[in-house]
PDB file of C-alpha atoms in Angstrom:
ATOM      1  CA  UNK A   1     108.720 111.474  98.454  1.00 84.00           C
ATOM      2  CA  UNK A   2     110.540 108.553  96.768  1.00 93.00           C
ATOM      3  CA  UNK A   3     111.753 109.079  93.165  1.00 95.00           C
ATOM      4  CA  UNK A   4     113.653 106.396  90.766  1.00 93.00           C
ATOM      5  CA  UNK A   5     115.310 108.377  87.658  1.00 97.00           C
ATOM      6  CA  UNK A   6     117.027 106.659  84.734  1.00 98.00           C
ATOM      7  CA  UNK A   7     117.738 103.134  86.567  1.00 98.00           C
ATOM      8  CA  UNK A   8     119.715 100.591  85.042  1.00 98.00           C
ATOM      9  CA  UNK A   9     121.241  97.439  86.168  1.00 98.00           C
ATOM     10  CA  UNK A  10     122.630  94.304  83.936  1.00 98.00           C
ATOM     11  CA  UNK A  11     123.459  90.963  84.622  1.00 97.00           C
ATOM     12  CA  UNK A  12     126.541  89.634  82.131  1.00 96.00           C
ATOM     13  CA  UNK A  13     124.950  90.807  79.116  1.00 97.00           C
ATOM     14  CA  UNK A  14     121.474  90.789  80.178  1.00 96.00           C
ATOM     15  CA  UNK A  15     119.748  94.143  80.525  1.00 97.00           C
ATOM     16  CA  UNK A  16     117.170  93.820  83.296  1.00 98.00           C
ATOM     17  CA  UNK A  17     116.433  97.246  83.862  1.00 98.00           C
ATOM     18  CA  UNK A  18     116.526  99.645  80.735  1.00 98.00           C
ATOM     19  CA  UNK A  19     116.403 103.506  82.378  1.00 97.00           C
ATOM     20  CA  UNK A  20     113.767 103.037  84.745  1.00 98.00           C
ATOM     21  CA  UNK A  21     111.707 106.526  85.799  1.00 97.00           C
ATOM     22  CA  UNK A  22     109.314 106.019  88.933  1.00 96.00           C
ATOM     23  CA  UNK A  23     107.743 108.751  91.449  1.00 95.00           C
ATOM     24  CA  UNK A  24     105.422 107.810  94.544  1.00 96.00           C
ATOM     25  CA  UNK A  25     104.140 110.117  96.920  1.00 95.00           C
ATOM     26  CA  UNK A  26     103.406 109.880 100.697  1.00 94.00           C
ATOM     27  CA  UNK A  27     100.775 107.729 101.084  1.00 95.00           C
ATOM     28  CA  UNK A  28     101.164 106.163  98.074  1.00 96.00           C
ATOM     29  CA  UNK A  29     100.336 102.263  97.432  1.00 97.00           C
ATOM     30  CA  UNK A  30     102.193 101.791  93.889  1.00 98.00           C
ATOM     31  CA  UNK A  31     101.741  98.278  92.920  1.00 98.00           C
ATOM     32  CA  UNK A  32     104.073  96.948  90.062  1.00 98.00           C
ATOM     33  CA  UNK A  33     102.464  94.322  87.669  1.00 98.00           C
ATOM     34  CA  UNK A  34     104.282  92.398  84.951  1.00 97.00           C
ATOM     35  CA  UNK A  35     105.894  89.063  83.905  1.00 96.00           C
ATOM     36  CA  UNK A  36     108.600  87.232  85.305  1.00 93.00           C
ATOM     37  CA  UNK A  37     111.806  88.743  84.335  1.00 93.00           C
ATOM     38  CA  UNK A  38     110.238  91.994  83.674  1.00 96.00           C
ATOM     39  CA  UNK A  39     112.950  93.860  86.201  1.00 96.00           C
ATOM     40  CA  UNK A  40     110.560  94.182  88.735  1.00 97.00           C
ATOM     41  CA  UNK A  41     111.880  92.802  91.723  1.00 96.00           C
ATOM     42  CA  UNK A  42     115.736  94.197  90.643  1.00 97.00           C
ATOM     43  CA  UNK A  43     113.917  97.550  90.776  1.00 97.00           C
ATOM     44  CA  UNK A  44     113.196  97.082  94.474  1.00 96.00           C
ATOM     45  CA  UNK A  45     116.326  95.375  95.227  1.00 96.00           C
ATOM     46  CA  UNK A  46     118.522  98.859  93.652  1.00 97.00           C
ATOM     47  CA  UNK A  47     116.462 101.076  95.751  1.00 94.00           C
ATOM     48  CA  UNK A  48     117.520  99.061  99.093  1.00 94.00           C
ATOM     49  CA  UNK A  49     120.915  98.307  97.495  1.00 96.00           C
ATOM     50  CA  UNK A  50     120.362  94.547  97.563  1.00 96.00           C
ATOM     51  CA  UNK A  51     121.853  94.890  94.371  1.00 97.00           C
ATOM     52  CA  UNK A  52     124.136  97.811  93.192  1.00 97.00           C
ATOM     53  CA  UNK A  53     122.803  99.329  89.990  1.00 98.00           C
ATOM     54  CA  UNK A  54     124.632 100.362  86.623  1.00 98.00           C
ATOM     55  CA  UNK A  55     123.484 103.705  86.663  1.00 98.00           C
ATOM     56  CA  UNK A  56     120.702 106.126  87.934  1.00 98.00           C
ATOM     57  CA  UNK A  57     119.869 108.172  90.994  1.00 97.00           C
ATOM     58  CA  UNK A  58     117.049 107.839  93.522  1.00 96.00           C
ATOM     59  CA  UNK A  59     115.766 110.556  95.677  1.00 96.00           C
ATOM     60  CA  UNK A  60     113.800 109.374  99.037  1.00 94.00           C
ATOM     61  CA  UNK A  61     112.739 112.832 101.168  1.00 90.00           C
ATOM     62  CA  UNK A  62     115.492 115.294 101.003  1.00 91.00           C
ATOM     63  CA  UNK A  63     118.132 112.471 100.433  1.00 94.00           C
ATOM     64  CA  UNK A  64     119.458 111.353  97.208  1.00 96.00           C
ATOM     65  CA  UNK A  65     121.854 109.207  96.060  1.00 97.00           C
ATOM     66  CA  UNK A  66     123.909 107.740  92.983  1.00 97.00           C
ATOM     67  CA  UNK A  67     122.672 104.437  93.058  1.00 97.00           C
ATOM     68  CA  UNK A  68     125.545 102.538  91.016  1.00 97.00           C
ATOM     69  CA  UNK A  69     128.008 104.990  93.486  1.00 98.00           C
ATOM     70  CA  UNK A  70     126.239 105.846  96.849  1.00 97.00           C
ATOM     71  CA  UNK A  71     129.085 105.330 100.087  1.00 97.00           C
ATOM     72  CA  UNK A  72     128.724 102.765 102.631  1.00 96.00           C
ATOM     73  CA  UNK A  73     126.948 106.348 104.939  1.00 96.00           C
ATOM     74  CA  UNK A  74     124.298 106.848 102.168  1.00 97.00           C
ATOM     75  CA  UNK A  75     123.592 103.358 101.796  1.00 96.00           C
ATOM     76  CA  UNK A  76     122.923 103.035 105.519  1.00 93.00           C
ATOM     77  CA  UNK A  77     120.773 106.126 105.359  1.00 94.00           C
ATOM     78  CA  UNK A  78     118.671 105.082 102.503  1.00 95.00           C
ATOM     79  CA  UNK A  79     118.146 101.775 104.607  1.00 93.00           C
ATOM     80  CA  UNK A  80     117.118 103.904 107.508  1.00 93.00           C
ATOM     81  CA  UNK A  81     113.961 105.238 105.719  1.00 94.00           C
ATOM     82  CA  UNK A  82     113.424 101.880 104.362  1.00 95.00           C
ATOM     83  CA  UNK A  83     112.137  98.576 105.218  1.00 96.00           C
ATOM     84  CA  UNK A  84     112.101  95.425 103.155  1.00 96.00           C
ATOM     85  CA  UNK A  85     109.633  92.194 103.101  1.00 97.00           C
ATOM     86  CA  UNK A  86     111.015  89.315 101.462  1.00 95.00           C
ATOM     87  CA  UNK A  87     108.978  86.477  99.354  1.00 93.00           C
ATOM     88  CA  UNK A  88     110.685  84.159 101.256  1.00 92.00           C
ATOM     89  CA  UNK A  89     110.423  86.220 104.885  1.00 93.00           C
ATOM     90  CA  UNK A  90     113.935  85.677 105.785  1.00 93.00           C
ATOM     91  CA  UNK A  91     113.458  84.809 109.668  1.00 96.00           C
ATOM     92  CA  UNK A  92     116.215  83.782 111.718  1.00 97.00           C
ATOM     93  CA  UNK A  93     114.899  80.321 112.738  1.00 96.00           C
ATOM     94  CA  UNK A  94     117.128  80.003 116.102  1.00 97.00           C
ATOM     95  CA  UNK A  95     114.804  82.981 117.036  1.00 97.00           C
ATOM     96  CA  UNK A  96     111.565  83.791 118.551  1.00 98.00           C
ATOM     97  CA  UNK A  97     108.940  86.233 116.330  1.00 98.00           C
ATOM     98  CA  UNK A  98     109.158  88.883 119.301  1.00 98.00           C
ATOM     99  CA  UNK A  99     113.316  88.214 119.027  1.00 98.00           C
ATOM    100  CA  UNK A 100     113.233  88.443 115.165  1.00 97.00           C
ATOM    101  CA  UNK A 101     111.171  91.710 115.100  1.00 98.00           C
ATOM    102  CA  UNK A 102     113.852  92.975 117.686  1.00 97.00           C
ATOM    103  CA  UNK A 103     116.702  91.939 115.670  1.00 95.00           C
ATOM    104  CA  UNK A 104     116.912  95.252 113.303  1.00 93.00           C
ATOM    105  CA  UNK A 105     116.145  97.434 115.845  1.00 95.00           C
ATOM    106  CA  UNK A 106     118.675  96.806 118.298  1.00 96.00           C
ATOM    107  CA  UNK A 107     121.441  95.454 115.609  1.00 93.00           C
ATOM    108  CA  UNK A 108     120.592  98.108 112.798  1.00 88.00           C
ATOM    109  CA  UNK A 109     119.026 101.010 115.057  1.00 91.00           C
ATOM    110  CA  UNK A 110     120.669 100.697 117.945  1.00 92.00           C
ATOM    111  CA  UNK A 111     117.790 100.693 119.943  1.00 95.00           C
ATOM    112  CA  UNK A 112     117.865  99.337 124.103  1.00 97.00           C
ATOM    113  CA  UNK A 113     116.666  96.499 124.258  1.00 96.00           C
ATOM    114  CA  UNK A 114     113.319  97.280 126.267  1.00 96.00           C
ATOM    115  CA  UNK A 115     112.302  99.575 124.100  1.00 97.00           C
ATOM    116  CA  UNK A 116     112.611  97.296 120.974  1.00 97.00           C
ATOM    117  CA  UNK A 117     110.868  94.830 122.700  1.00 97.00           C
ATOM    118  CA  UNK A 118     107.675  97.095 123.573  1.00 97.00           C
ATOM    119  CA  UNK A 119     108.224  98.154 119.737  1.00 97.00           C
ATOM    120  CA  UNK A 120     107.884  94.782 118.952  1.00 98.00           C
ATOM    121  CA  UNK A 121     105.324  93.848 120.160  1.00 98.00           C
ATOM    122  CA  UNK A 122     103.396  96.158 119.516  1.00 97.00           C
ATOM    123  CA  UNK A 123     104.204  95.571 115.606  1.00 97.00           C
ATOM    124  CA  UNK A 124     103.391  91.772 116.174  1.00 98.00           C
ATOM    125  CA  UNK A 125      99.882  93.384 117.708  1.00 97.00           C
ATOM    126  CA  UNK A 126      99.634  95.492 114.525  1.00 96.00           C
ATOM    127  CA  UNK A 127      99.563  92.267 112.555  1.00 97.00           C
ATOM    128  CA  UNK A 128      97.311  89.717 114.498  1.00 96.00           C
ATOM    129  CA  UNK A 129     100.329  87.842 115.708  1.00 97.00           C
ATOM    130  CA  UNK A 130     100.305  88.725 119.775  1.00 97.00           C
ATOM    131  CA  UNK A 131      99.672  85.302 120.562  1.00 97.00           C
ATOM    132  CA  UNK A 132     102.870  84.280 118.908  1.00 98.00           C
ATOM    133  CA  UNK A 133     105.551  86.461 120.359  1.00 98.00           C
ATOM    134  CA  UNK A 134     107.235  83.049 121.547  1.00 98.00           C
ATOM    135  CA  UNK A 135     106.970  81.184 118.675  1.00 98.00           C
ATOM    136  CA  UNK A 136     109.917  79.897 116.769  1.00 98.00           C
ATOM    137  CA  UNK A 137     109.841  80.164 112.553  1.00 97.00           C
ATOM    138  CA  UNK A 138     109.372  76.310 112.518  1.00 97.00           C
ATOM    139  CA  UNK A 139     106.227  76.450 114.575  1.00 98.00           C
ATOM    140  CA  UNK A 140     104.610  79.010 112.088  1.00 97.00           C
ATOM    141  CA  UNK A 141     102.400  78.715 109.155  1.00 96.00           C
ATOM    142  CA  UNK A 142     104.007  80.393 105.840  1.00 96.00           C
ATOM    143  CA  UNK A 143     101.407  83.053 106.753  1.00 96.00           C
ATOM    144  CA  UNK A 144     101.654  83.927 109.743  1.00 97.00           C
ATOM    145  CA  UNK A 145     105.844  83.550 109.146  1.00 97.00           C
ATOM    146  CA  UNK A 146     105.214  86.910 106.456  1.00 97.00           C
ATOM    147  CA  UNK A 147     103.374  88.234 108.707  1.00 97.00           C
ATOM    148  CA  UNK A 148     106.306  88.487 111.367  1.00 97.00           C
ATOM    149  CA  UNK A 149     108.501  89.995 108.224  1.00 97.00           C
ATOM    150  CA  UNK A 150     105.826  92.677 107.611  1.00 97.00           C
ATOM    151  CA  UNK A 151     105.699  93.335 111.589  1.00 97.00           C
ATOM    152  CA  UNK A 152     109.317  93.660 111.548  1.00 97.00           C
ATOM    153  CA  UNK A 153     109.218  96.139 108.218  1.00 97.00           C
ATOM    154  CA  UNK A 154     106.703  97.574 110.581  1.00 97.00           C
ATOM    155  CA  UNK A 155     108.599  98.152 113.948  1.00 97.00           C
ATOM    156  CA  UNK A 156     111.378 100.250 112.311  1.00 95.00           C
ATOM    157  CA  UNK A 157     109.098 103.250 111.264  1.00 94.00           C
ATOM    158  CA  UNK A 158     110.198 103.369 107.334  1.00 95.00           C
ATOM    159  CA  UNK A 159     109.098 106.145 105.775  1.00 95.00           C
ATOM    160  CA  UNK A 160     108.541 103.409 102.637  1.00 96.00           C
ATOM    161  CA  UNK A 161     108.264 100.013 102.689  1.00 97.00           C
ATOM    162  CA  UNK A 162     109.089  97.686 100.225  1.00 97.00           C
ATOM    163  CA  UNK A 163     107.103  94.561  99.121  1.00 97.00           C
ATOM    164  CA  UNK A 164     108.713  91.809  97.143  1.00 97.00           C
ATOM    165  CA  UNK A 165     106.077  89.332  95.811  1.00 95.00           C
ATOM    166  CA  UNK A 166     104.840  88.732  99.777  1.00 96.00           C
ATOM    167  CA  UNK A 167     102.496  86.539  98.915  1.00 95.00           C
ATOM    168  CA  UNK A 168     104.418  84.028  96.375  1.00 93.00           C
ATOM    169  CA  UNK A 169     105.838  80.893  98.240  1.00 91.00           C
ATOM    170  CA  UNK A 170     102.461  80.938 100.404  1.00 93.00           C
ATOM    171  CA  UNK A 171     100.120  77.887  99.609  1.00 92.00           C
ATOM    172  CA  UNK A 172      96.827  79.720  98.098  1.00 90.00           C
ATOM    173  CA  UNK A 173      94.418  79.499 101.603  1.00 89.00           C
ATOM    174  CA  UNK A 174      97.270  81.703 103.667  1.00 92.00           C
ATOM    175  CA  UNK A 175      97.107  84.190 100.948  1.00 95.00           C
ATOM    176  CA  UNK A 176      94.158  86.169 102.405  1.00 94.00           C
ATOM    177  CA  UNK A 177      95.849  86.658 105.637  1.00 94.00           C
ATOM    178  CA  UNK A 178      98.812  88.271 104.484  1.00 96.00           C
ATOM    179  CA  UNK A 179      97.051  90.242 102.201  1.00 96.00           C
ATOM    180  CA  UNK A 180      94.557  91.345 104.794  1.00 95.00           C
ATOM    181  CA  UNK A 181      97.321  92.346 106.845  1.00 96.00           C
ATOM    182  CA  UNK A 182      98.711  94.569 103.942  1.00 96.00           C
ATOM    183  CA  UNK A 183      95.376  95.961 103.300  1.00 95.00           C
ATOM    184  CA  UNK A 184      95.398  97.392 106.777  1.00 95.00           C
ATOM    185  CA  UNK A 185      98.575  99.028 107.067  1.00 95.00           C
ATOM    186  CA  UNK A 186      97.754 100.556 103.527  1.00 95.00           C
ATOM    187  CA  UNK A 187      94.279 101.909 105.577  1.00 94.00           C
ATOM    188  CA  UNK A 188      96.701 103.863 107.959  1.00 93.00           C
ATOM    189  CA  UNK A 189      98.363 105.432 105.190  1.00 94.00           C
ATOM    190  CA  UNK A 190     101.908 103.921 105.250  1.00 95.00           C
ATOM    191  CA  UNK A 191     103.582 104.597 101.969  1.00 96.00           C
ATOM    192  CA  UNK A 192     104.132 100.920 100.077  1.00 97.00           C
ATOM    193  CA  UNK A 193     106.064  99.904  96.815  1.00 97.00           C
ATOM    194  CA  UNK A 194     104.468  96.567  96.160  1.00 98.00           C
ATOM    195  CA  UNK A 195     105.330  93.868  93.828  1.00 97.00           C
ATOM    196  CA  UNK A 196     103.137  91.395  93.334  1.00 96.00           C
ATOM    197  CA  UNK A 197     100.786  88.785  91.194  1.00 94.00           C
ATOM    198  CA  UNK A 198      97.715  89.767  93.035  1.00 95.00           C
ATOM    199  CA  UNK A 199      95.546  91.177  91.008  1.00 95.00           C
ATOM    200  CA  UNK A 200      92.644  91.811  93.146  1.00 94.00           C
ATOM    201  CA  UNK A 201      94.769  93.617  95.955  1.00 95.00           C
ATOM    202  CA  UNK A 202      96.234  95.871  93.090  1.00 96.00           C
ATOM    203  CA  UNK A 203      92.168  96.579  91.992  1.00 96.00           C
ATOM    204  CA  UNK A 204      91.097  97.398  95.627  1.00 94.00           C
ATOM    205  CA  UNK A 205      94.221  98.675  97.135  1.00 95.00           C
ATOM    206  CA  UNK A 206      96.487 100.865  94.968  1.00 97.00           C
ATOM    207  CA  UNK A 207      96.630 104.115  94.522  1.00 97.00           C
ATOM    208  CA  UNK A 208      98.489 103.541  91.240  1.00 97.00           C
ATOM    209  CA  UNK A 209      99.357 100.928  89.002  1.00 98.00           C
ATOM    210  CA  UNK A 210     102.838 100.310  87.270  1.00 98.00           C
ATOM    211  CA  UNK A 211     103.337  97.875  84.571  1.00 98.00           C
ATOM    212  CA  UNK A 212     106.450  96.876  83.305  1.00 98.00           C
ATOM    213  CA  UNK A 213     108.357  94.719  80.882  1.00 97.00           C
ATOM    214  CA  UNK A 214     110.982  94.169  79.143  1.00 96.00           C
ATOM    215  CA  UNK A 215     112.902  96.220  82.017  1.00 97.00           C
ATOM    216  CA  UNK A 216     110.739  99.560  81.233  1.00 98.00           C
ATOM    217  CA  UNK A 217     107.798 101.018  82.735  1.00 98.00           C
ATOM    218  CA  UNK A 218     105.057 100.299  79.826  1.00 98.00           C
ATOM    219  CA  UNK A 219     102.707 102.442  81.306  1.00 97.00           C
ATOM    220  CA  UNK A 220     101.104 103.538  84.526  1.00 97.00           C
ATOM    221  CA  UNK A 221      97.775 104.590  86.215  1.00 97.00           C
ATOM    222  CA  UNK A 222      94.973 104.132  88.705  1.00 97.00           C
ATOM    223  CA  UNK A 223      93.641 101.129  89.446  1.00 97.00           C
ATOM    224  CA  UNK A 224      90.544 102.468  86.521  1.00 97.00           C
ATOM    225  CA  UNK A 225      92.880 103.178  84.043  1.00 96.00           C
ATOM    226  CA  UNK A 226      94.718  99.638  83.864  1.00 97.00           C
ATOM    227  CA  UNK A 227      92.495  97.362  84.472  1.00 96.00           C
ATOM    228  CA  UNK A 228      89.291  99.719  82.840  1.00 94.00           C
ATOM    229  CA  UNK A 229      91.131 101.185  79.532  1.00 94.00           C
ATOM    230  CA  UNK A 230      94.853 100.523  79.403  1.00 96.00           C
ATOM    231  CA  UNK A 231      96.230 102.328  76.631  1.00 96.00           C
ATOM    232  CA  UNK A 232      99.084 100.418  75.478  1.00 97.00           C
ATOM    233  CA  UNK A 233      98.509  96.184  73.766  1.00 96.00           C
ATOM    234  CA  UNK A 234     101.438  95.194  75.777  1.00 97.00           C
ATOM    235  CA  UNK A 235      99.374  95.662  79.103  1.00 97.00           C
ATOM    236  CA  UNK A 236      96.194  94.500  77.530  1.00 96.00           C
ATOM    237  CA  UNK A 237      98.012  91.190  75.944  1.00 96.00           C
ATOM    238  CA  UNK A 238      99.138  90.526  79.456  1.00 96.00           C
ATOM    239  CA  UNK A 239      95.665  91.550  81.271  1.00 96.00           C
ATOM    240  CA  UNK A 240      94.374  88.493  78.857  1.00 95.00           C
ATOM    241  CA  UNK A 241      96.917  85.992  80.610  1.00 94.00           C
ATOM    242  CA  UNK A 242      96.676  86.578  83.837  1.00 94.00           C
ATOM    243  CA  UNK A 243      92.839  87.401  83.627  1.00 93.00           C
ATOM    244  CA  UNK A 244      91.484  85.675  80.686  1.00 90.00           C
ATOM    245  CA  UNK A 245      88.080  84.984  82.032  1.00 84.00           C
ATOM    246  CA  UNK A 246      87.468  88.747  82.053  1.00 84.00           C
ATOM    247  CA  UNK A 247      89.442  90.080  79.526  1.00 78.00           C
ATOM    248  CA  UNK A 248      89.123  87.955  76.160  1.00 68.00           C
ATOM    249  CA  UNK A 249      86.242  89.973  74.841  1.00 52.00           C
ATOM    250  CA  UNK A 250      86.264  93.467  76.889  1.00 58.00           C
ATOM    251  CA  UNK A 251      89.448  95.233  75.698  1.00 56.00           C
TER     252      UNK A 251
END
């Protein structure tokens, strides 16, 4: 369904991303671990042309494009299948959470605007926040303002969506809401590309496991194989960090 091939992208003469190869399947929740600066977040941001790669070609359904050359049309049409939830949600804060969900659907799909509103709500529904259709940015808690981004990722139907560390600027108790949230739409089967620090959601919620440094995919597996018996030292080193309590003496 959604295939990275060869992916590179450079800053000056820093190489983030070193030929990056990634395939995930409808239905798929592919979670990427690794470090900061690892290329993660790049990755995602090449796919949605956020940033325009060096080189490489990614194939989403029956469309695929040159990433480093795609037009202005293929661009749009990879953002059609597409939708994109930001660390730092990226709300207009001059609008409601009903008007903010609306805002991609009647700029970006053209939508009336009746029927993006029903949409919309219904999305805000999805994600607990129906009681909030009124409320401006500045009247929300961090969590419940991600939770309006992943309603309006929601409300435009993308065949993927894309998760970029959705949990990170969120003080630690709004955490579980978001993630609960995330956990739910991955229970109806909605394909997801999630970065993130979370190890426990990766444990209980992936279908596979990427982890990468150094801007390459080190290795990749089910939630049992990374966590259980990862095969390379780089993943275990880093399993040791970020878990130390229950990896110092098992692998």
């Amino acid at each position: 369904m959604l295939e990275f091939k060869e992916v590179r992208k450079s800053f000056g003469p820093l190489e983030v991303l070193k030929g990056v190869d990634l395939t995930i399947s409808k239905g798929d929740v592919v979670v990427i671990l690794g470090p900061s600066g690892s290329g993660k977040t790049t990755l995602l941001r090449c796919l949605n042309f956020l940033e325009r790669a060096d080189a490489g070609s990614a194939r989403l359904s029956s469309l695929e494009v040159d990433l480093r050359n795609a037009t202005k049309k293929e661009v749009h049409a990879v953002r059609q299948k597409t939708a994109f939830v930001f660390q730092n949600y990226n709300l207009f804060n001059n609008k409601t959470a009903l008007e903010n969900v609306m805002e991609g659907l009647v700029t970006g799909r053209r939508i009336p605007k009746e029927a993006a509103r029903e949409k919309a709500r219904r999305a805000l529904d999805k994600v607990g926040l129906s009681d909030k259709l009124d409320a401006y940015p500045v009247q929300l808690s961090g969590g419940q303002q991600q939770r309006v981004g992943i309603a309006r990722a929601l409300a435009l139907d993308p065949e993927v969506i894309l998760f970029d560390e959705p949990t990170s600027a969120l003080d630690p108790e709004l955490v579980g809401e978001v993630l609960g949230v995330m956990r739910q739409i991955a229970a109806d089967g909605t394909t997801m590309l999630v970065v993130t620090h979370e190890m426990q959601f990766a444990k209980e919620v992936a279908s596979r496991v990427v982890f990468m440094d150094g801007g390459v995919v080190v290795e990749s597996g089910t939630p049992e194989d990374i966590f259980g018996r990862p095969k390379e030292e780089r993943t275990r080193q880093f399993l040791r960090r970020v878990l130390p309590e229950e990896y110092n003496y098992s692998i």
